[in-house]
Coordinates of C-alpha atoms and ligand atoms in Angstrom, one line a residue:
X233 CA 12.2 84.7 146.2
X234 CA 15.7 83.7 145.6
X235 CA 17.5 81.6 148.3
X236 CA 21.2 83.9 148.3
X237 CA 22.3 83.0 151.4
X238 CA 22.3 79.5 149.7
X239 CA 24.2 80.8 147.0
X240 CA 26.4 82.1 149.2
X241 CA 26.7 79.2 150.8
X242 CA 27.8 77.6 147.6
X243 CA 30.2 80.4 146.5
X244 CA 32.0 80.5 150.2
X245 CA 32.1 76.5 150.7
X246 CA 34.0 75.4 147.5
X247 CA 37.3 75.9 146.0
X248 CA 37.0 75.5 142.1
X249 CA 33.8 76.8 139.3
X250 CA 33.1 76.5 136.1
X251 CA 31.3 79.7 134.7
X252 CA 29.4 79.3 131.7
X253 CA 26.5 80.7 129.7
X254 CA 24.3 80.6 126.6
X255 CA 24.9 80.2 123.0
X256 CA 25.2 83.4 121.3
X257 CA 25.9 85.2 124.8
X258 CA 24.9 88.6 124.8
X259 CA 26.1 91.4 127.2
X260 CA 23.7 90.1 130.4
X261 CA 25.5 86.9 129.6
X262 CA 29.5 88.1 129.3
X263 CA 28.9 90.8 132.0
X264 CA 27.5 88.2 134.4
X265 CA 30.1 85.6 134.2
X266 CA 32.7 88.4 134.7
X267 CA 30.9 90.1 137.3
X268 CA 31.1 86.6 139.0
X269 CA 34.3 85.8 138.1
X270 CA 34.9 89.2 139.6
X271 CA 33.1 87.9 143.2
X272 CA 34.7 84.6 143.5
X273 CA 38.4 86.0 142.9
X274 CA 37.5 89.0 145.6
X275 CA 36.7 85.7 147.5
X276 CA 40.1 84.5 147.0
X277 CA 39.1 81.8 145.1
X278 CA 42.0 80.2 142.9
X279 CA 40.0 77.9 140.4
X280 CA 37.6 79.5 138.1
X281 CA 37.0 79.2 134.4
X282 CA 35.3 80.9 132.2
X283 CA 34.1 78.5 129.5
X284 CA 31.3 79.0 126.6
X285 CA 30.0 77.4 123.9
X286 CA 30.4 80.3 122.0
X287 CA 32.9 82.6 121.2
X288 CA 32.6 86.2 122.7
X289 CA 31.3 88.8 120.3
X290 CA 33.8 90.8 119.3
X291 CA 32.2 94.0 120.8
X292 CA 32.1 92.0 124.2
X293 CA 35.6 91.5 124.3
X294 CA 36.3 94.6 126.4
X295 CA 34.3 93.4 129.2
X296 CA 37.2 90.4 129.3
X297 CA 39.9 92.7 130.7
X298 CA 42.0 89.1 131.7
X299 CA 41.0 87.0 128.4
X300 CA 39.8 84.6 130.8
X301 CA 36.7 83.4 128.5
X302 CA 37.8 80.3 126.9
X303 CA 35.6 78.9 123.8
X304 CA 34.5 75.1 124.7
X305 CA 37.0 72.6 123.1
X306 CA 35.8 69.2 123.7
X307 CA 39.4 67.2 124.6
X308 CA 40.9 70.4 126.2
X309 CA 38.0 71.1 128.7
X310 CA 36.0 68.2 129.5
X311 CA 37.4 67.4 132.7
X312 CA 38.0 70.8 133.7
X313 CA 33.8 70.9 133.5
X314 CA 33.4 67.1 135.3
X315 CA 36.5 68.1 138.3
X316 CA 35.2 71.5 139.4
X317 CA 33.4 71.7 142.4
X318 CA 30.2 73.9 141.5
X319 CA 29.4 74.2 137.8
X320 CA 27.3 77.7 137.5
X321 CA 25.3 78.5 134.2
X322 CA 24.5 82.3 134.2
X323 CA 21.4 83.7 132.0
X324 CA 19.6 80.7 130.8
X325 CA 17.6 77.7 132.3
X326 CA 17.0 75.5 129.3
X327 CA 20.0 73.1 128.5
X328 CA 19.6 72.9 125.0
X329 CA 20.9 76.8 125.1
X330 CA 24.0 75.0 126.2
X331 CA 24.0 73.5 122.2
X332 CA 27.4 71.4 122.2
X333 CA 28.5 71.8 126.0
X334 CA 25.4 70.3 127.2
X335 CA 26.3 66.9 127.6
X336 CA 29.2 67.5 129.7
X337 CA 27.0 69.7 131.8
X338 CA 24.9 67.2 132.2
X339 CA 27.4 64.5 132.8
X340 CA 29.3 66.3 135.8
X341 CA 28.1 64.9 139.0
X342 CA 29.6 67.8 141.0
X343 CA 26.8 70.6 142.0
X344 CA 25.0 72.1 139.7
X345 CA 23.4 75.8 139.1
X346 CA 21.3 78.5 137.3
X347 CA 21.0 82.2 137.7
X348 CA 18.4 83.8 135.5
X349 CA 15.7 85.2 134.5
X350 CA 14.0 84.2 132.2
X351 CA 11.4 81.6 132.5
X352 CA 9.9 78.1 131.5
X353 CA 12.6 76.6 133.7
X354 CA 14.0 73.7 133.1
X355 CA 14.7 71.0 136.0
X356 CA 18.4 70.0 134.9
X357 CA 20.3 71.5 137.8
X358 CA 20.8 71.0 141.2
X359 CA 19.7 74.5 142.3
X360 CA 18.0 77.6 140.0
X361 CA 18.5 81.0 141.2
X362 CA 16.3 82.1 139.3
X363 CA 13.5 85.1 139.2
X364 CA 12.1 86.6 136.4
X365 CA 10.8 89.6 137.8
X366 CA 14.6 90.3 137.5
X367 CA 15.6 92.5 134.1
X368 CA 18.6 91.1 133.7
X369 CA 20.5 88.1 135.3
X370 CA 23.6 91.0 136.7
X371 CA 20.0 93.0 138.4
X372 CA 19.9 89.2 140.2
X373 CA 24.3 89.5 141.1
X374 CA 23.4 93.0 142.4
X375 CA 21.0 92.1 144.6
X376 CA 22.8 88.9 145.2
X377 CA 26.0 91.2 146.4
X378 CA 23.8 93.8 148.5
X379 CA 21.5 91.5 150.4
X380 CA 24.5 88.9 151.3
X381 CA 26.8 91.6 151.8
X382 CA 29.4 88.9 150.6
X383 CA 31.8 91.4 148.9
X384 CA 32.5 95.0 148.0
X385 CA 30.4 96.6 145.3
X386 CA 34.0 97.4 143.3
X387 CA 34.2 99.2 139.9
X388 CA 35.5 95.3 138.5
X389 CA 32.1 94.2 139.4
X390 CA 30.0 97.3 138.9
X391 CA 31.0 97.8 135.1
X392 CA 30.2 94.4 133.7
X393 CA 26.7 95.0 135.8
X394 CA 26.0 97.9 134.1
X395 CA 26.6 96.1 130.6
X396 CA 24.6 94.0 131.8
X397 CA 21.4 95.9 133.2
X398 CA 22.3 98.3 130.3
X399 CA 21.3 95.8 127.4
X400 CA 18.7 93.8 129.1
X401 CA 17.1 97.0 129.5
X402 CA 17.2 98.3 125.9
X403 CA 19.5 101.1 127.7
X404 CA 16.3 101.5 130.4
X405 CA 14.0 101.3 128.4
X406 CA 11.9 97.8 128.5
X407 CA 8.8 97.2 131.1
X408 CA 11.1 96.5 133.7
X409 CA 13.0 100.0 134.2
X410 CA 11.6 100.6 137.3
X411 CA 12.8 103.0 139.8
X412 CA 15.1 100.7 141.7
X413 CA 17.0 99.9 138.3
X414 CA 17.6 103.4 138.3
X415 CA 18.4 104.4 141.9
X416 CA 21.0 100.7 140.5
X417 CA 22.4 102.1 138.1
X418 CA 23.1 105.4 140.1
X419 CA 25.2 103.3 142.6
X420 CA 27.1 101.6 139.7
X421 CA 27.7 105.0 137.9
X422 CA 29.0 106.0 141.4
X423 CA 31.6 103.5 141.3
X424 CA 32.9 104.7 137.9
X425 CA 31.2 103.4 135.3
X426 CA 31.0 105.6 132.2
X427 CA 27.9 105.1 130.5
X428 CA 29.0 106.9 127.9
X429 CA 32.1 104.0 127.6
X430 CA 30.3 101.2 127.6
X431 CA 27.3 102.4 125.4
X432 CA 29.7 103.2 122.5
X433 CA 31.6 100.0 123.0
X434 CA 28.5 97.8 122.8
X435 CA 26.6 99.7 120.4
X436 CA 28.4 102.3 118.5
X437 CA 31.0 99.6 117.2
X438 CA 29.2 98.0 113.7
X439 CA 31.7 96.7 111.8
X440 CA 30.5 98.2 108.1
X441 CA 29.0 94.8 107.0
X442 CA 26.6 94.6 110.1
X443 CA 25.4 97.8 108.6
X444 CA 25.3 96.6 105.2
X445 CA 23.2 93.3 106.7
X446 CA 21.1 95.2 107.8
X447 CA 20.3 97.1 104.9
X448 CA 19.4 93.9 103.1
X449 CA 17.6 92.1 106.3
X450 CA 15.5 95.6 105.6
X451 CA 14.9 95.6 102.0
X452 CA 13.5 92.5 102.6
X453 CA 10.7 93.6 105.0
X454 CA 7.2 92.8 105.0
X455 CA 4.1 93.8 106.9
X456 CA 1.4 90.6 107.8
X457 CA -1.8 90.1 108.8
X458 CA -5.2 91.6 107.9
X459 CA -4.8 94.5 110.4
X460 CA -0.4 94.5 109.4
X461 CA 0.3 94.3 113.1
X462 CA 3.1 92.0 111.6
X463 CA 6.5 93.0 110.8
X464 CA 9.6 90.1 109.5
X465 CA 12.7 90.1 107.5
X466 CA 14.5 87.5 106.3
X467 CA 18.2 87.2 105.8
X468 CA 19.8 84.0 103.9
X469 CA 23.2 82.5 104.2
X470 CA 24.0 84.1 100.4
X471 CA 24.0 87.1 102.2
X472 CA 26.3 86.3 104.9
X473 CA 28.4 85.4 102.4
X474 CA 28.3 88.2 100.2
X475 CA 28.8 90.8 102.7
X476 CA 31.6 88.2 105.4
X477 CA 29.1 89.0 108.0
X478 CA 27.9 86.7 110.7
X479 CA 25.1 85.7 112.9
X480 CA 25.6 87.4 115.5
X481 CA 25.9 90.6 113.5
X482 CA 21.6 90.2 113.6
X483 CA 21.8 90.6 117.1
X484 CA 19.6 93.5 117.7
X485 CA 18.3 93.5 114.0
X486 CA 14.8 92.7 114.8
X487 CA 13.5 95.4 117.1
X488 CA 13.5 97.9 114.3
X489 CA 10.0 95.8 113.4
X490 CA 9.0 97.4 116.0
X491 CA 9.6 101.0 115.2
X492 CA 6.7 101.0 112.5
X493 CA 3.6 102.3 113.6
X494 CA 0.7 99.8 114.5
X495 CA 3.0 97.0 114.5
X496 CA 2.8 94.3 117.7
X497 CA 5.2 91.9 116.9
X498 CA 8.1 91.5 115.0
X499 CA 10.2 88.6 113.5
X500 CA 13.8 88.1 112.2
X501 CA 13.9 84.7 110.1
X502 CA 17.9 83.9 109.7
X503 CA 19.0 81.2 107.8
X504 CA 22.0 79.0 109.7
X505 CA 24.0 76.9 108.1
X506 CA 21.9 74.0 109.5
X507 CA 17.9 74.6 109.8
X508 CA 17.3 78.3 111.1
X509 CA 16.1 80.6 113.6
X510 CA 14.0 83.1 114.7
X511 CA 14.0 86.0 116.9
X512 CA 10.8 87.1 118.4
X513 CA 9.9 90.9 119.6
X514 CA 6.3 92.0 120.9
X515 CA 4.9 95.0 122.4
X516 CA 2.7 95.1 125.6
X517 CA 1.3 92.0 127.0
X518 CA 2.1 89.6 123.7
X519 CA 3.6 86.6 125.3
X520 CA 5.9 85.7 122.4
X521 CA 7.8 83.2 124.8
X522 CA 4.9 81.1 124.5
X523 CA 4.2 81.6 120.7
X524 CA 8.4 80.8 120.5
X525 CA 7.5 77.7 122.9
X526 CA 4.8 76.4 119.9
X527 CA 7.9 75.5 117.8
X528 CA 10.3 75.0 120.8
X529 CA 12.4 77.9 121.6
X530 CA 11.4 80.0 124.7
X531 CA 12.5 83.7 126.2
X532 CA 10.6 86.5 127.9
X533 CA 7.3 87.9 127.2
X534 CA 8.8 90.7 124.6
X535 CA 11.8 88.9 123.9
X536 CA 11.7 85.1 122.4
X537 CA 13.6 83.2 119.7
X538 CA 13.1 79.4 118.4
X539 CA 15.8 77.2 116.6
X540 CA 14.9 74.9 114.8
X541 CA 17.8 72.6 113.1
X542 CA 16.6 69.8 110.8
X543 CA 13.9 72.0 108.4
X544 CA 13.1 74.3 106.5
X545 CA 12.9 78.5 106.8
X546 CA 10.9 78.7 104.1
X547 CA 8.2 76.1 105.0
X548 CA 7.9 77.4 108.2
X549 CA 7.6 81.2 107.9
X550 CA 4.1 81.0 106.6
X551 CA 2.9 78.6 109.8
X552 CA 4.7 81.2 112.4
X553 CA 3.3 84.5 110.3
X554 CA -0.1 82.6 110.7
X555 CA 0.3 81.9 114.5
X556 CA 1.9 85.5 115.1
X557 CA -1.0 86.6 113.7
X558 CA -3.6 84.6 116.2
X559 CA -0.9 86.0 119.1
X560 CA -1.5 89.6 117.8
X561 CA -5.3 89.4 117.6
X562 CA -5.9 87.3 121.2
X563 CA -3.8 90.1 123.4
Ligands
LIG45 P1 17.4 86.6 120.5 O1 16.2 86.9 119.6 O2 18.0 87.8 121.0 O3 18.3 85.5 120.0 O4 16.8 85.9 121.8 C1 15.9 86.6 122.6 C2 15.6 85.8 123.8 O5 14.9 84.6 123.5 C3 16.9 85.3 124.5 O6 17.2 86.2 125.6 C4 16.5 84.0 125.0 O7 16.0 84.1 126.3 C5 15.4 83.5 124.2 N1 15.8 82.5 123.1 C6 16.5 82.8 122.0 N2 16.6 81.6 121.3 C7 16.1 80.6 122.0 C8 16.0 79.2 121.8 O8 16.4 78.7 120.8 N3 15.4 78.5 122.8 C9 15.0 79.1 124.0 N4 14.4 78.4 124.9 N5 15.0 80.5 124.2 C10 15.6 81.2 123.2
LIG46 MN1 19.6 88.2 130.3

């Protein structure tokens, strides 16, 4: 159970925060920093930033109505991060998804926090709010709001909590759609959220080289394993290049594994400029945190990814096939 009339206590009792989230933030991520950005102002709270490691995805920018997200600039912001009072990281609970903002983290001897939900956490903070029965880290700010009665359920918070519960879901879809997400999302929709809006901002935005991406990420699809329960694609910086697309163009490449018949898990092997990574999707009860947590990365039970920075894609795609394999045939 998560303590939230601590972090209330927290929120109420100090006057400046520094908001800040994962590398390669997805919509849980944006939509909870501005959904707490959101809180703390209706708090009249003068002193927040917004500060990530990465920049926002450009089909994320809408959920910055202010522009207050700042990308992480080591002699602009590093005393910003070690002078504010609370330091609050928002949808992760490993440091190392902090990537180059992580030592400053670290460094700040103000108070530190997590809320998320995802698992394997990590002891680097001072408190974790963290639950991952939770489907998304703005389900946790709901509750957070509702049981602390702290502020007003407004449409400035309720929209970037829909994004939020939206995508974590797979638009309610995922094992974690219960009723109460719904009877949620009712109450948000109430406010004024458009689901039709934010859907087709979020989704129905590709810029014409994501598409093409995909189509070579696809072309290069395999099935693996004796009974094929195995699907992966690959996609290499040449074809980045040739198309001007990016990394986070992938991002929700590899559940179309998924979508072929039989298949349990499925991988998406991108090459970075240094070392690689891997995204990680099962079905059912396929733990594919813990098969990411083999080779160091981490994530939910359906949802996982693993980075790995000084070797190879190549040499390692056979050795995570083969293990993928073992995960498919144990569950
Ligand atoms: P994605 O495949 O969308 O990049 O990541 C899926 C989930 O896996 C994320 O929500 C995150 O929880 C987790 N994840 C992705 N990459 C890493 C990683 O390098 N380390 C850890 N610990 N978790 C990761
Ligand atoms: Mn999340």
């Amino acid at each position: 159970m998560i303590d939230f009339n601590k972090l209330r206590n927290i929120l109420v009792e100090n006057n400046s925060f520094l908001l800040t989230t994962h590398v390669n933030p997805d919509a849980d991520a944006i939509g909870s920093e501005i959904a707490v950005y959101e809180i703390l102002k209706s708090l009249g709270k003068q002193e927040i930033y917004i500060i990530n490691t990465s920049s926002t995805p450009y089909n994320l920018l809408f959920l910055d109505k202010e522009k207050i997200i700042q990308l992480y600039d080591s002699s602009e912001h590093s005393e910003i991060i070690k002078s504010s009072d609370v330091l609050i990281g928002l949808d992760f609970n490993r440091s190392d998804r902090l990537t180059r903002m992580r030592e400053v983290f670290l460094s700040s001897q103000k108070v530190k926090v997590t809320i998320d939900h995802h698992q394997d956490i990590e002891d680097f903070v001072h408190h974790s709010f963290v639950d991952s029965e939770y489907c998304a880290t703005g389900h946790i700010l709901y509750d957070f709001i509702k049981k602390t009665s702290l502020t007003e359920l407004t449409h400035s918070i309720a929209y970037p909590l829909y994004a939020a519960i939206m995508t974590d879901t797979g638009s309610f879809r995922f094992e974690r759609t219960t009723p109460e997400i719904h009877y949620i999302i009712a109450e948000l929709i109430s406010k004024g959220v458009n689901p039709t809006e934010v859907y087709d901002k979020i989704y129905d935005q590709s810029r014409f080289s994501k598409i093409k991406l995909l189509g070579r990420a696809i072309e290069t699809m395999r099935l693996y394993g004796a009974k094929l329960q195995i699907s992966y694609m690959i996609i290499k910086q040449e074809d980045f290049q040739a198309l001007k697309a990016y990394e986070q163009d992938t991002d929700t490449f590899v559940n179309i594994n998924l979508s072929i018949e039989g298949v349990k898990i499925g991988l998406l092997f991108i090459e970075l400029k240094e070392g690689f990574k891997v995204s990680l999707r099962s079905k059912g009860n396929i733990p594919v945190n813990k098969l990411a947590a083999e080779f160091g990365g981490g994530g939910h039970i359906n949802a996982a990814g693993i980075r790995i920075h000084n070797g190879k894609m190549e040499d390692y795609i056979p050795i995570i096939l083969k293990k993928s394999e073992e995960y498919s045939e144990r569950n």
